[in-house]
Amino acid sequence: MGARPNFMKIAPILRAIEKFNTDPQTEHHRLDPCLVHTGQHYDFEMSRIFFKDLDLPEPDVHLGIGSGMHGEQTGRVMIEFEKVLVAEKPDLVIVVGDVNSTLACTLASVKLNIPVAHVEAGLRSFDRTMPEEINRVVTDVLSTYLFTPSPDADENLKREGIQEERIFRVGNVMVDSLIASKQKALKSSILNNLGLAENGHASAHSLGNRSYALLTLHRPSNVDDQESFLKILKALQVISKEVPILFPMHPRSKKQLETFGLRHCFQPLYPPLKVGNAGIYSLAPLGYLHFLRLMMSATFVVTDSGGIQEEATALGVPCLTIRSITERPITVNEGSNTLVGNNTERIIEEASNILNGRGKKGVIPDLWDGKTAERIMSILGEMAIK
Ligand code: UD1
């Protein structure tokens, strides 16, 4: 694991390994997991806080890679991860998601003939300008076990010529963490801290004029491109007159806002300052439980993240995705997600539909049931026993 969206995928897998290891039936096949953090993300709010929120153990190895251009970051992970592989000699490497660390660890492993299992395989945006798409395509073609979250992912892999025996539809591992953490998230102090809770309680759509929209924005195509950023911002400014928008800001977006001189468009929100009726409020990036709590009670979510489209679907919270395509079409076809691109008018129109009670609730896709990691482990466990 290396970056923020990896942690909630790894936590349930580690728990499933633990369960396998304490099962009397598998007594002679104990697994010895070695948890490696590449250090692609390193700020407290981008990494450390997730360990506490998700009950993740300390990594066995921390590579301390940090930021850099794609080649540099990927290359550094490969060099350092290869040393771990040589020392540990694992039988299998498990990677999750589509970040640079996913690709780098896969490449380093297969070059040493160590098989790779990719969790969240088969997702395709068909847009190779997205760094994640390159990471997904290469990781999948090199992996031995492909664990997919949805039927579209199976189809994508088959179309690319991947043998069916390597493809296992197991569901969405992120939803395992979400289901396991909901009760804990309810205890989060975030709504109180932000002045959003009434008597400490809040539920979706029930806050009257204290309802809010939750925003995340960090994709290079949206925030590194000034024209695109301005189009999105224009829509957000209109929407924020109707409903306050909370924006936990990714470091990339923060940097870009400063570069473009747009900092003044966002109001800082530090306790005891409370959310008023209008405005876009910037917050530091949030930990898993605080963010989940905010999602659970948001009137709607606006995002360009991959994982948040899925989490909103799992929670039945309407989601507007600031992208013209998604590698997660099931969130649109079955879930609560609507693609709005960076088109100012379309973003405003869809937000107003939601505010007028016409938001999409969707249904929860098959196998997004909190048991994905167990299914992965029962397949890998069988292989280990063989
Ligand atoms: C990465 C993933 C993206 C994922 C996102 C979630 C790749 C190619 N992209 O993008 O798929 O959605 O993580 O956050 O792997 N920075 C900090 N502190 C940190 C980490 C990053 O300040 O802890 C800053 C640095 O200036 C860095 C920039 O953010 O240069 C971008 O970080 P990077 O890991 O390169 O990509 P993300 O945009 O975070």
GROMACS .gro file of C-alpha atoms and ligand atoms in nm:
model
  425
    1MET     CA    1   0.000   0.000   0.000
    2GLY     CA    2   0.115   0.354  -0.060
    3ALA     CA    3  -0.152   0.618  -0.104
    4ARG     CA    4  -0.466   0.728   0.076
    5PRO     CA    5  -0.717   0.518  -0.122
    6ASN     CA    6  -0.517   0.199  -0.051
    7PHE     CA    7  -0.555   0.188   0.326
    8MET     CA    8  -0.928   0.109   0.342
    9LYS     CA    9  -0.876  -0.170   0.087
   10ILE     CA   10  -0.587  -0.333   0.272
   11ALA     CA   11  -0.745  -0.327   0.621
   12PRO     CA   12  -1.018  -0.589   0.549
   13ILE     CA   13  -0.770  -0.811   0.361
   14LEU     CA   14  -0.538  -0.817   0.662
   15ARG     CA   15  -0.830  -0.904   0.888
   16ALA     CA   16  -0.929  -1.189   0.654
   17ILE     CA   17  -0.570  -1.322   0.663
   18GLU     CA   18  -0.583  -1.312   1.043
   19LYS     CA   19  -0.909  -1.506   1.039
   20PHE     CA   20  -0.760  -1.764   0.802
   21ASN     CA   21  -0.463  -1.800   1.036
   22THR     CA   22  -0.682  -1.870   1.339
   23ASP     CA   23  -0.910  -2.117   1.164
   24PRO     CA   24  -0.835  -2.468   1.305
   25GLN     CA   25  -0.906  -2.620   0.962
   26THR     CA   26  -0.612  -2.436   0.807
   27GLU     CA   27  -0.375  -2.511   1.093
   28HIS     CA   28  -0.099  -2.643   0.865
   29HIS     CA   29  -0.116  -2.356   0.619
   30ARG     CA   30  -0.048  -2.044   0.821
   31LEU     CA   31   0.025  -1.730   0.623
   32ASP     CA   32   0.289  -1.483   0.730
   33PRO     CA   33   0.184  -1.142   0.597
   34CYS     CA   34   0.441  -0.867   0.552
   35LEU     CA   35   0.280  -0.524   0.530
   36VAL     CA   36   0.473  -0.278   0.314
   37HIS     CA   37   0.395   0.096   0.303
   38THR     CA   38   0.570   0.261   0.010
   39GLY     CA   39   0.526   0.608   0.159
   40GLN     CA   40   0.377   0.755  -0.163
   41HIS     CA   41   0.154   0.953   0.075
   42TYR     CA   42   0.319   1.071   0.393
   43ASP     CA   43   0.131   1.364   0.553
   44PHE     CA   44  -0.044   1.276   0.878
   45GLU     CA   45  -0.388   1.340   0.723
   46MET     CA   46  -0.305   1.144   0.405
   47SER     CA   47  -0.163   0.835   0.574
   48ARG     CA   48  -0.106   0.803   0.949
   49ILE     CA   49  -0.462   0.890   1.059
   50PHE     CA   50  -0.598   0.600   0.850
   51PHE     CA   51  -0.396   0.352   1.056
   52LYS     CA   52  -0.577   0.459   1.369
   53ASP     CA   53  -0.919   0.490   1.206
   54LEU     CA   54  -0.898   0.152   1.036
   55ASP     CA   55  -0.713  -0.037   1.312
   56LEU     CA   56  -0.429  -0.109   1.073
   57PRO     CA   57  -0.113  -0.255   1.228
   58GLU     CA   58   0.218  -0.075   1.189
   59PRO     CA   59   0.372  -0.160   0.851
   60ASP     CA   60   0.650  -0.419   0.871
   61VAL     CA   61   0.844  -0.214   0.618
   62HIS     CA   62   0.816   0.156   0.531
   63LEU     CA   63   0.991   0.257   0.209
   64GLY     CA   64   0.959   0.634   0.259
   65ILE     CA   65   0.933   0.708  -0.115
   66GLY     CA   66   0.741   1.039  -0.106
   67SER     CA   67   0.633   1.254  -0.401
   68GLY     CA   68   0.788   1.297  -0.744
   69MET     CA   69   0.713   1.279  -1.114
   70HIS     CA   70   0.559   0.956  -1.235
   71GLY     CA   71   0.878   0.789  -1.358
   72GLU     CA   72   1.073   0.899  -1.055
   73GLN     CA   73   0.811   0.790  -0.800
   74THR     CA   74   0.739   0.459  -0.976
   75GLY     CA   75   1.110   0.390  -1.021
   76ARG     CA   76   1.196   0.461  -0.660
   77VAL     CA   77   0.921   0.228  -0.536
   78MET     CA   78   1.048  -0.046  -0.770
   79ILE     CA   79   1.407  -0.012  -0.648
   80GLU     CA   80   1.314  -0.020  -0.280
   81PHE     CA   81   1.036  -0.280  -0.307
   82GLU     CA   82   1.266  -0.516  -0.497
   83LYS     CA   83   1.499  -0.519  -0.196
   84VAL     CA   84   1.207  -0.622   0.027
   85LEU     CA   85   1.115  -0.900  -0.216
   86VAL     CA   86   1.469  -1.031  -0.220
   87ALA     CA   87   1.485  -1.031   0.161
   88GLU     CA   88   1.135  -1.168   0.230
   89LYS     CA   89   1.095  -1.408  -0.066
   90PRO     CA   90   0.713  -1.399  -0.058
   91ASP     CA   91   0.500  -1.658  -0.235
   92LEU     CA   92   0.254  -1.392  -0.341
   93VAL     CA   93   0.226  -1.013  -0.353
   94ILE     CA   94  -0.116  -0.854  -0.307
   95VAL     CA   95  -0.170  -0.508  -0.454
   96VAL     CA   96  -0.484  -0.295  -0.447
   97GLY     CA   97  -0.625  -0.012  -0.658
   98ASP     CA   98  -0.452   0.186  -0.928
   99VAL     CA   99  -0.196   0.423  -0.780
  100ASN     CA  100   0.169   0.444  -0.885
  101SER     CA  101   0.269   0.216  -0.595
  102THR     CA  102   0.031  -0.053  -0.727
  103LEU     CA  103   0.203  -0.053  -1.065
  104ALA     CA  104   0.556  -0.029  -0.926
  105CYS     CA  105   0.516  -0.319  -0.681
  106THR     CA  106   0.355  -0.534  -0.950
  107LEU     CA  107   0.641  -0.474  -1.195
  108ALA     CA  108   0.908  -0.541  -0.934
  109SER     CA  109   0.735  -0.866  -0.828
  110VAL     CA  110   0.672  -1.022  -1.168
  111LYS     CA  111   1.030  -0.947  -1.276
  112LEU     CA  112   1.138  -1.171  -0.989
  113ASN     CA  113   0.877  -1.433  -1.091
  114ILE     CA  114   0.667  -1.367  -0.783
  115PRO     CA  115   0.294  -1.390  -0.865
  116VAL     CA  116   0.070  -1.090  -0.799
  117ALA     CA  117  -0.294  -1.074  -0.690
  118HIS     CA  118  -0.465  -0.750  -0.793
  119VAL     CA  119  -0.763  -0.644  -0.587
  120GLU     CA  120  -0.997  -0.406  -0.775
  121ALA     CA  121  -0.894  -0.544  -1.114
  122GLY     CA  122  -1.063  -0.479  -1.448
  123LEU     CA  123  -1.178  -0.119  -1.402
  124ARG     CA  124  -1.133   0.085  -1.720
  125SER     CA  125  -1.202   0.448  -1.804
  126PHE     CA  126  -1.061   0.395  -2.157
  127ASP     CA  127  -0.884   0.727  -2.108
  128ARG     CA  128  -0.509   0.674  -2.121
  129THR     CA  129  -0.441   1.037  -2.027
  130MET     CA  130  -0.533   0.929  -1.671
  131PRO     CA  131  -0.225   0.796  -1.491
  132GLU     CA  132  -0.447   0.549  -1.305
  133GLU     CA  133  -0.567   0.393  -1.635
  134ILE     CA  134  -0.208   0.310  -1.733
  135ASN     CA  135  -0.152   0.165  -1.386
  136ARG     CA  136  -0.468  -0.048  -1.411
  137VAL     CA  137  -0.398  -0.186  -1.759
  138VAL     CA  138  -0.037  -0.282  -1.683
  139THR     CA  139  -0.111  -0.422  -1.337
  140ASP     CA  140  -0.392  -0.640  -1.472
  141VAL     CA  141  -0.198  -0.784  -1.763
  142LEU     CA  142   0.085  -0.883  -1.528
  143SER     CA  143  -0.123  -1.019  -1.238
  144THR     CA  144  -0.198  -1.387  -1.185
  145TYR     CA  145  -0.512  -1.341  -0.975
  146LEU     CA  146  -0.758  -1.070  -1.075
  147PHE     CA  147  -1.019  -0.989  -0.812
  148THR     CA  148  -1.296  -0.775  -0.961
  149PRO     CA  149  -1.574  -0.567  -0.803
  150SER     CA  150  -1.836  -0.582  -1.082
  151PRO     CA  151  -1.940  -0.763  -1.404
  152ASP     CA  152  -1.817  -0.476  -1.627
  153ALA     CA  153  -1.466  -0.534  -1.489
  154ASP     CA  154  -1.484  -0.906  -1.581
  155GLU     CA  155  -1.589  -0.813  -1.934
  156ASN     CA  156  -1.306  -0.561  -1.973
  157LEU     CA  157  -1.050  -0.821  -1.872
  158LYS     CA  158  -1.190  -1.088  -2.103
  159ARG     CA  159  -1.193  -0.840  -2.391
  160GLU     CA  160  -0.824  -0.777  -2.326
  161GLY     CA  161  -0.756  -1.148  -2.364
  162ILE     CA  162  -0.709  -1.237  -1.997
  163GLN     CA  163  -0.795  -1.602  -1.932
  164GLU     CA  164  -1.121  -1.652  -1.744
  165GLU     CA  165  -0.951  -1.881  -1.487
  166ARG     CA  166  -0.758  -1.579  -1.359
  167ILE     CA  167  -1.068  -1.363  -1.304
  168PHE     CA  168  -1.261  -1.384  -0.976
  169ARG     CA  169  -1.558  -1.156  -0.909
  170VAL     CA  170  -1.551  -1.100  -0.535
  171GLY     CA  171  -1.722  -0.761  -0.488
  172ASN     CA  172  -1.596  -0.431  -0.356
  173VAL     CA  173  -1.337  -0.448  -0.081
  174MET     CA  174  -1.373  -0.076   0.002
  175VAL     CA  175  -1.730  -0.146   0.104
  176ASP     CA  176  -1.598  -0.399   0.359
  177SER     CA  177  -1.427  -0.112   0.540
  178LEU     CA  178  -1.726   0.114   0.505
  179ILE     CA  179  -1.966  -0.141   0.657
  180ALA     CA  180  -1.718  -0.231   0.932
  181SER     CA  181  -1.668   0.138   1.022
  182LYS     CA  182  -2.020   0.284   1.009
  183GLN     CA  183  -2.090   0.245   1.381
  184LYS     CA  184  -1.756   0.398   1.474
  185ALA     CA  185  -1.815   0.684   1.229
  186LEU     CA  186  -2.144   0.763   1.400
  187LYS     CA  187  -1.941   0.848   1.709
  188SER     CA  188  -1.722   1.096   1.518
  189SER     CA  189  -1.730   1.447   1.659
  190ILE     CA  190  -1.708   1.612   1.318
  191LEU     CA  191  -2.071   1.724   1.285
  192ASN     CA  192  -2.063   1.884   1.629
  193ASN     CA  193  -1.726   2.041   1.563
  194LEU     CA  194  -1.854   2.201   1.244
  195GLY     CA  195  -2.184   2.311   1.395
  196LEU     CA  196  -2.381   2.073   1.177
  197ALA     CA  197  -2.543   1.849   1.435
  198GLU     CA  198  -2.865   1.922   1.617
  199ASN     CA  199  -2.827   1.790   1.970
  200GLY     CA  200  -2.541   1.582   1.845
  201HIS     CA  201  -2.761   1.402   1.595
  202ALA     CA  202  -2.795   1.445   1.225
  203SER     CA  203  -2.934   1.233   0.948
  204ALA     CA  204  -2.936   1.280   0.573
  205HIS     CA  205  -3.182   1.539   0.444
  206SER     CA  206  -3.305   1.622   0.794
  207LEU     CA  207  -3.095   1.921   0.877
  208GLY     CA  208  -3.318   2.180   0.716
  209ASN     CA  209  -3.115   2.488   0.635
  210ARG     CA  210  -2.816   2.325   0.798
  211SER     CA  211  -2.780   2.058   0.529
  212TYR     CA  212  -2.458   2.058   0.333
  213ALA     CA  213  -2.284   1.923   0.027
  214LEU     CA  214  -1.948   1.748   0.057
  215LEU     CA  215  -1.684   1.815  -0.207
  216THR     CA  216  -1.357   1.644  -0.300
  217LEU     CA  217  -1.154   1.749  -0.601
  218HIS     CA  218  -0.799   1.649  -0.682
  219ARG     CA  219  -0.774   1.491  -1.029
  220PRO     CA  220  -0.492   1.649  -1.231
  221SER     CA  221  -0.733   1.700  -1.528
  222ASN     CA  222  -0.958   1.913  -1.305
  223VAL     CA  223  -0.723   2.097  -1.072
  224ASP     CA  224  -0.399   2.128  -1.269
  225ASP     CA  225  -0.581   2.286  -1.564
  226GLN     CA  226  -0.683   2.643  -1.478
  227GLU     CA  227  -0.968   2.666  -1.731
  228SER     CA  228  -1.122   2.346  -1.603
  229PHE     CA  229  -1.079   2.448  -1.239
  230LEU     CA  230  -1.254   2.782  -1.309
  231LYS     CA  231  -1.550   2.615  -1.480
  232ILE     CA  232  -1.601   2.387  -1.181
  233LEU     CA  233  -1.553   2.670  -0.934
  234LYS     CA  234  -1.815   2.882  -1.112
  235ALA     CA  235  -2.072   2.606  -1.064
  236LEU     CA  236  -1.973   2.555  -0.701
  237GLN     CA  237  -2.015   2.924  -0.629
  238VAL     CA  238  -2.373   2.916  -0.764
  239ILE     CA  239  -2.459   2.597  -0.574
  240SER     CA  240  -2.306   2.725  -0.251
  241LYS     CA  241  -2.565   3.004  -0.242
  242GLU     CA  242  -2.827   2.731  -0.186
  243VAL     CA  243  -2.632   2.493   0.031
  244PRO     CA  244  -2.297   2.526   0.208
  245ILE     CA  245  -2.022   2.318   0.053
  246LEU     CA  246  -1.759   2.150   0.270
  247PHE     CA  247  -1.430   2.090   0.093
  248PRO     CA  248  -1.161   1.881   0.266
  249MET     CA  249  -0.877   1.987   0.041
  250HIS     CA  250  -0.622   1.748  -0.109
  251PRO     CA  251  -0.264   1.885  -0.104
  252ARG     CA  252  -0.253   1.888  -0.485
  253SER     CA  253  -0.567   2.109  -0.502
  254LYS     CA  254  -0.440   2.337  -0.227
  255LYS     CA  255  -0.119   2.393  -0.418
  256GLN     CA  256  -0.305   2.462  -0.743
  257LEU     CA  257  -0.549   2.707  -0.580
  258GLU     CA  258  -0.255   2.905  -0.456
  259THR     CA  259  -0.086   2.894  -0.797
  260PHE     CA  260  -0.403   3.022  -0.968
  261GLY     CA  261  -0.465   3.289  -0.701
  262LEU     CA  262  -0.805   3.141  -0.610
  263ARG     CA  263  -0.756   3.096  -0.236
  264HIS     CA  264  -1.001   3.380  -0.158
  265CYS     CA  265  -1.290   3.181  -0.316
  266PHE     CA  266  -1.276   2.935  -0.026
  267GLN     CA  267  -1.351   3.025   0.333
  268PRO     CA  268  -1.144   2.853   0.598
  269LEU     CA  269  -1.349   2.662   0.849
  270TYR     CA  270  -1.183   2.609   1.180
  271PRO     CA  271  -1.373   2.544   1.498
  272PRO     CA  272  -1.535   2.734   1.664
  273LEU     CA  273  -1.632   2.896   1.334
  274LYS     CA  274  -1.960   2.732   1.228
  275VAL     CA  275  -2.099   2.660   0.886
  276GLY     CA  276  -2.337   2.935   0.781
  277ASN     CA  277  -2.585   2.916   0.499
  278ALA     CA  278  -2.370   3.001   0.203
  279GLY     CA  279  -2.011   2.949   0.095
  280ILE     CA  280  -1.747   2.698   0.004
  281TYR     CA  281  -1.559   2.606   0.320
  282SER     CA  282  -1.213   2.455   0.301
  283LEU     CA  283  -1.094   2.202   0.557
  284ALA     CA  284  -0.772   2.008   0.596
  285PRO     CA  285  -0.793   1.652   0.452
  286LEU     CA  286  -0.998   1.438   0.690
  287GLY     CA  287  -0.938   1.096   0.837
  288TYR     CA  288  -1.151   0.800   0.735
  289LEU     CA  289  -1.409   0.813   1.014
  290HIS     CA  290  -1.473   1.190   1.004
  291PHE     CA  291  -1.507   1.178   0.626
  292LEU     CA  292  -1.738   0.878   0.635
  293ARG     CA  293  -1.953   1.055   0.896
  294LEU     CA  294  -1.980   1.362   0.672
  295MET     CA  295  -2.071   1.147   0.371
  296MET     CA  296  -2.340   0.963   0.568
  297SER     CA  297  -2.532   1.284   0.640
  298ALA     CA  298  -2.450   1.490   0.332
  299THR     CA  299  -2.740   1.603   0.116
  300PHE     CA  300  -2.514   1.512  -0.173
  301VAL     CA  301  -2.151   1.456  -0.263
  302VAL     CA  302  -1.955   1.625  -0.542
  303THR     CA  303  -1.633   1.448  -0.633
  304ASP     CA  304  -1.379   1.348  -0.894
  305SER     CA  305  -1.246   1.059  -0.687
  306GLY     CA  306  -1.296   0.698  -0.794
  307GLY     CA  307  -1.356   0.550  -0.451
  308ILE     CA  308  -1.602   0.813  -0.334
  309GLN     CA  309  -1.835   0.733  -0.625
  310GLU     CA  310  -1.844   0.380  -0.483
  311GLU     CA  311  -1.883   0.484  -0.120
  312ALA     CA  312  -2.171   0.720  -0.208
  313THR     CA  313  -2.334   0.431  -0.396
  314ALA     CA  314  -2.289   0.202  -0.096
  315LEU     CA  315  -2.450   0.467   0.128
  316GLY     CA  316  -2.728   0.562  -0.118
  317VAL     CA  317  -2.618   0.928  -0.106
  318PRO     CA  318  -2.659   1.118  -0.437
  319CYS     CA  319  -2.321   1.180  -0.597
  320LEU     CA  320  -2.223   1.419  -0.878
  321THR     CA  321  -1.897   1.316  -1.040
  322ILE     CA  322  -1.692   1.593  -1.199
  323ARG     CA  323  -1.571   1.370  -1.482
  324SER     CA  324  -1.713   1.285  -1.824
  325ILE     CA  325  -1.634   0.914  -1.789
  326THR     CA  326  -1.593   0.670  -1.506
  327GLU     CA  327  -1.407   0.342  -1.471
  328ARG     CA  328  -1.686   0.250  -1.228
  329PRO     CA  329  -1.998   0.253  -1.454
  330ILE     CA  330  -2.194   0.039  -1.208
  331THR     CA  331  -2.212   0.342  -0.975
  332VAL     CA  332  -2.405   0.525  -1.250
  333ASN     CA  333  -2.610   0.234  -1.390
  334GLU     CA  334  -2.710   0.094  -1.051
  335GLY     CA  335  -2.585   0.336  -0.787
  336SER     CA  336  -2.647   0.696  -0.684
  337ASN     CA  337  -2.385   0.849  -0.914
  338THR     CA  338  -2.436   1.097  -1.201
  339LEU     CA  339  -2.154   1.208  -1.432
  340VAL     CA  340  -2.157   1.583  -1.484
  341GLY     CA  341  -1.811   1.649  -1.633
  342ASN     CA  342  -1.669   1.996  -1.578
  343ASN     CA  343  -1.967   2.158  -1.750
  344THR     CA  344  -2.077   2.453  -1.533
  345GLU     CA  345  -2.446   2.446  -1.633
  346ARG     CA  346  -2.478   2.070  -1.600
  347ILE     CA  347  -2.325   2.068  -1.251
  348ILE     CA  348  -2.567   2.342  -1.138
  349GLU     CA  349  -2.865   2.168  -1.298
  350GLU     CA  350  -2.797   1.831  -1.137
  351ALA     CA  351  -2.730   1.989  -0.797
  352SER     CA  352  -3.057   2.175  -0.820
  353ASN     CA  353  -3.239   1.850  -0.910
  354ILE     CA  354  -3.104   1.699  -0.589
  355LEU     CA  355  -3.196   2.004  -0.382
  356ASN     CA  356  -3.547   1.981  -0.525
  357GLY     CA  357  -3.580   1.624  -0.404
  358ARG     CA  358  -3.496   1.453  -0.733
  359GLY     CA  359  -3.162   1.305  -0.623
  360LYS     CA  360  -3.065   0.954  -0.727
  361LYS     CA  361  -3.062   0.695  -0.449
  362GLY     CA  362  -2.974   0.391  -0.660
  363VAL     CA  363  -2.935   0.034  -0.541
  364ILE     CA  364  -2.636  -0.139  -0.386
  365PRO     CA  365  -2.459  -0.358  -0.644
  366ASP     CA  366  -2.434  -0.732  -0.600
  367LEU     CA  367  -2.153  -0.850  -0.367
  368TRP     CA  368  -2.093  -0.504  -0.218
  369ASP     CA  369  -2.185  -0.664   0.111
  370GLY     CA  370  -1.886  -0.634   0.344
  371LYS     CA  371  -1.760  -0.988   0.275
  372THR     CA  372  -1.530  -0.927  -0.021
  373ALA     CA  373  -1.202  -0.976   0.167
  374GLU     CA  374  -1.328  -1.308   0.304
  375ARG     CA  375  -1.409  -1.422  -0.050
  376ILE     CA  376  -1.059  -1.318  -0.163
  377MET     CA  377  -0.904  -1.508   0.125
  378SER     CA  378  -1.102  -1.821   0.064
  379ILE     CA  379  -0.975  -1.827  -0.298
  380LEU     CA  380  -0.614  -1.748  -0.202
  381GLY     CA  381  -0.637  -1.985   0.096
  382GLU     CA  382  -0.736  -2.270  -0.136
  383MET     CA  383  -0.432  -2.192  -0.353
  384ALA     CA  384  -0.209  -2.185  -0.044
  385ILE     CA  385  -0.340  -2.525   0.068
  386LYS     CA  386  -0.284  -2.673  -0.282
  387UD1     C1  387  -0.263   0.976  -0.595
  387UD1     C2  388  -0.306   0.873  -0.700
  387UD1     C3  389  -0.454   0.892  -0.731
  387UD1     C4  390  -0.538   0.892  -0.604
  387UD1     C5  391  -0.482   0.996  -0.508
  387UD1     C6  392  -0.557   0.999  -0.377
  387UD1     C7  393  -0.132   0.811  -0.861
  387UD1     C8  394  -0.087   0.828  -1.001
  387UD1     N1  395  -0.235   0.889  -0.824
  387UD1     O1  396  -0.275   1.104  -0.654
  387UD1     O2  397  -0.497   0.785  -0.813
  387UD1     O3  398  -0.670   0.923  -0.636
  387UD1     O4  399  -0.344   0.964  -0.480
  387UD1     O5  400  -0.507   1.096  -0.292
  387UD1     O6  401  -0.079   0.730  -0.789
  387UD1     N2  402   0.126   1.549  -0.138
  387UD1     C9  403   0.140   1.598  -0.011
  387UD1     N3  404   0.131   1.509   0.092
  387UD1    C10  405   0.110   1.377   0.075
  387UD1    C11  406   0.098   1.329  -0.055
  387UD1    C12  407   0.104   1.414  -0.161
  387UD1     O7  408   0.159   1.717   0.009
  387UD1     O8  409   0.104   1.303   0.175
  387UD1    C13  410   0.132   1.644  -0.251
  387UD1    C14  411   0.268   1.654  -0.315
  387UD1     O9  412   0.287   1.786  -0.353
  387UD1    C15  413   0.253   1.569  -0.440
  387UD1    C16  414   0.107   1.587  -0.475
  387UD1    O10  415   0.039   1.603  -0.351
  387UD1    O11  416   0.341   1.608  -0.540
  387UD1    C17  417   0.047   1.473  -0.550
  387UD1    O12  418   0.069   1.349  -0.481
  387UD1     P1  419   0.080   1.211  -0.567
  387UD1    O13  420   0.093   1.094  -0.476
  387UD1    O14  421   0.182   1.226  -0.675
  387UD1    O15  422  -0.057   1.205  -0.643
  387UD1     P2  423  -0.206   1.232  -0.593
  387UD1    O16  424  -0.258   1.348  -0.666
  387UD1    O17  425  -0.215   1.231  -0.445
   0.00000   0.00000   0.00000
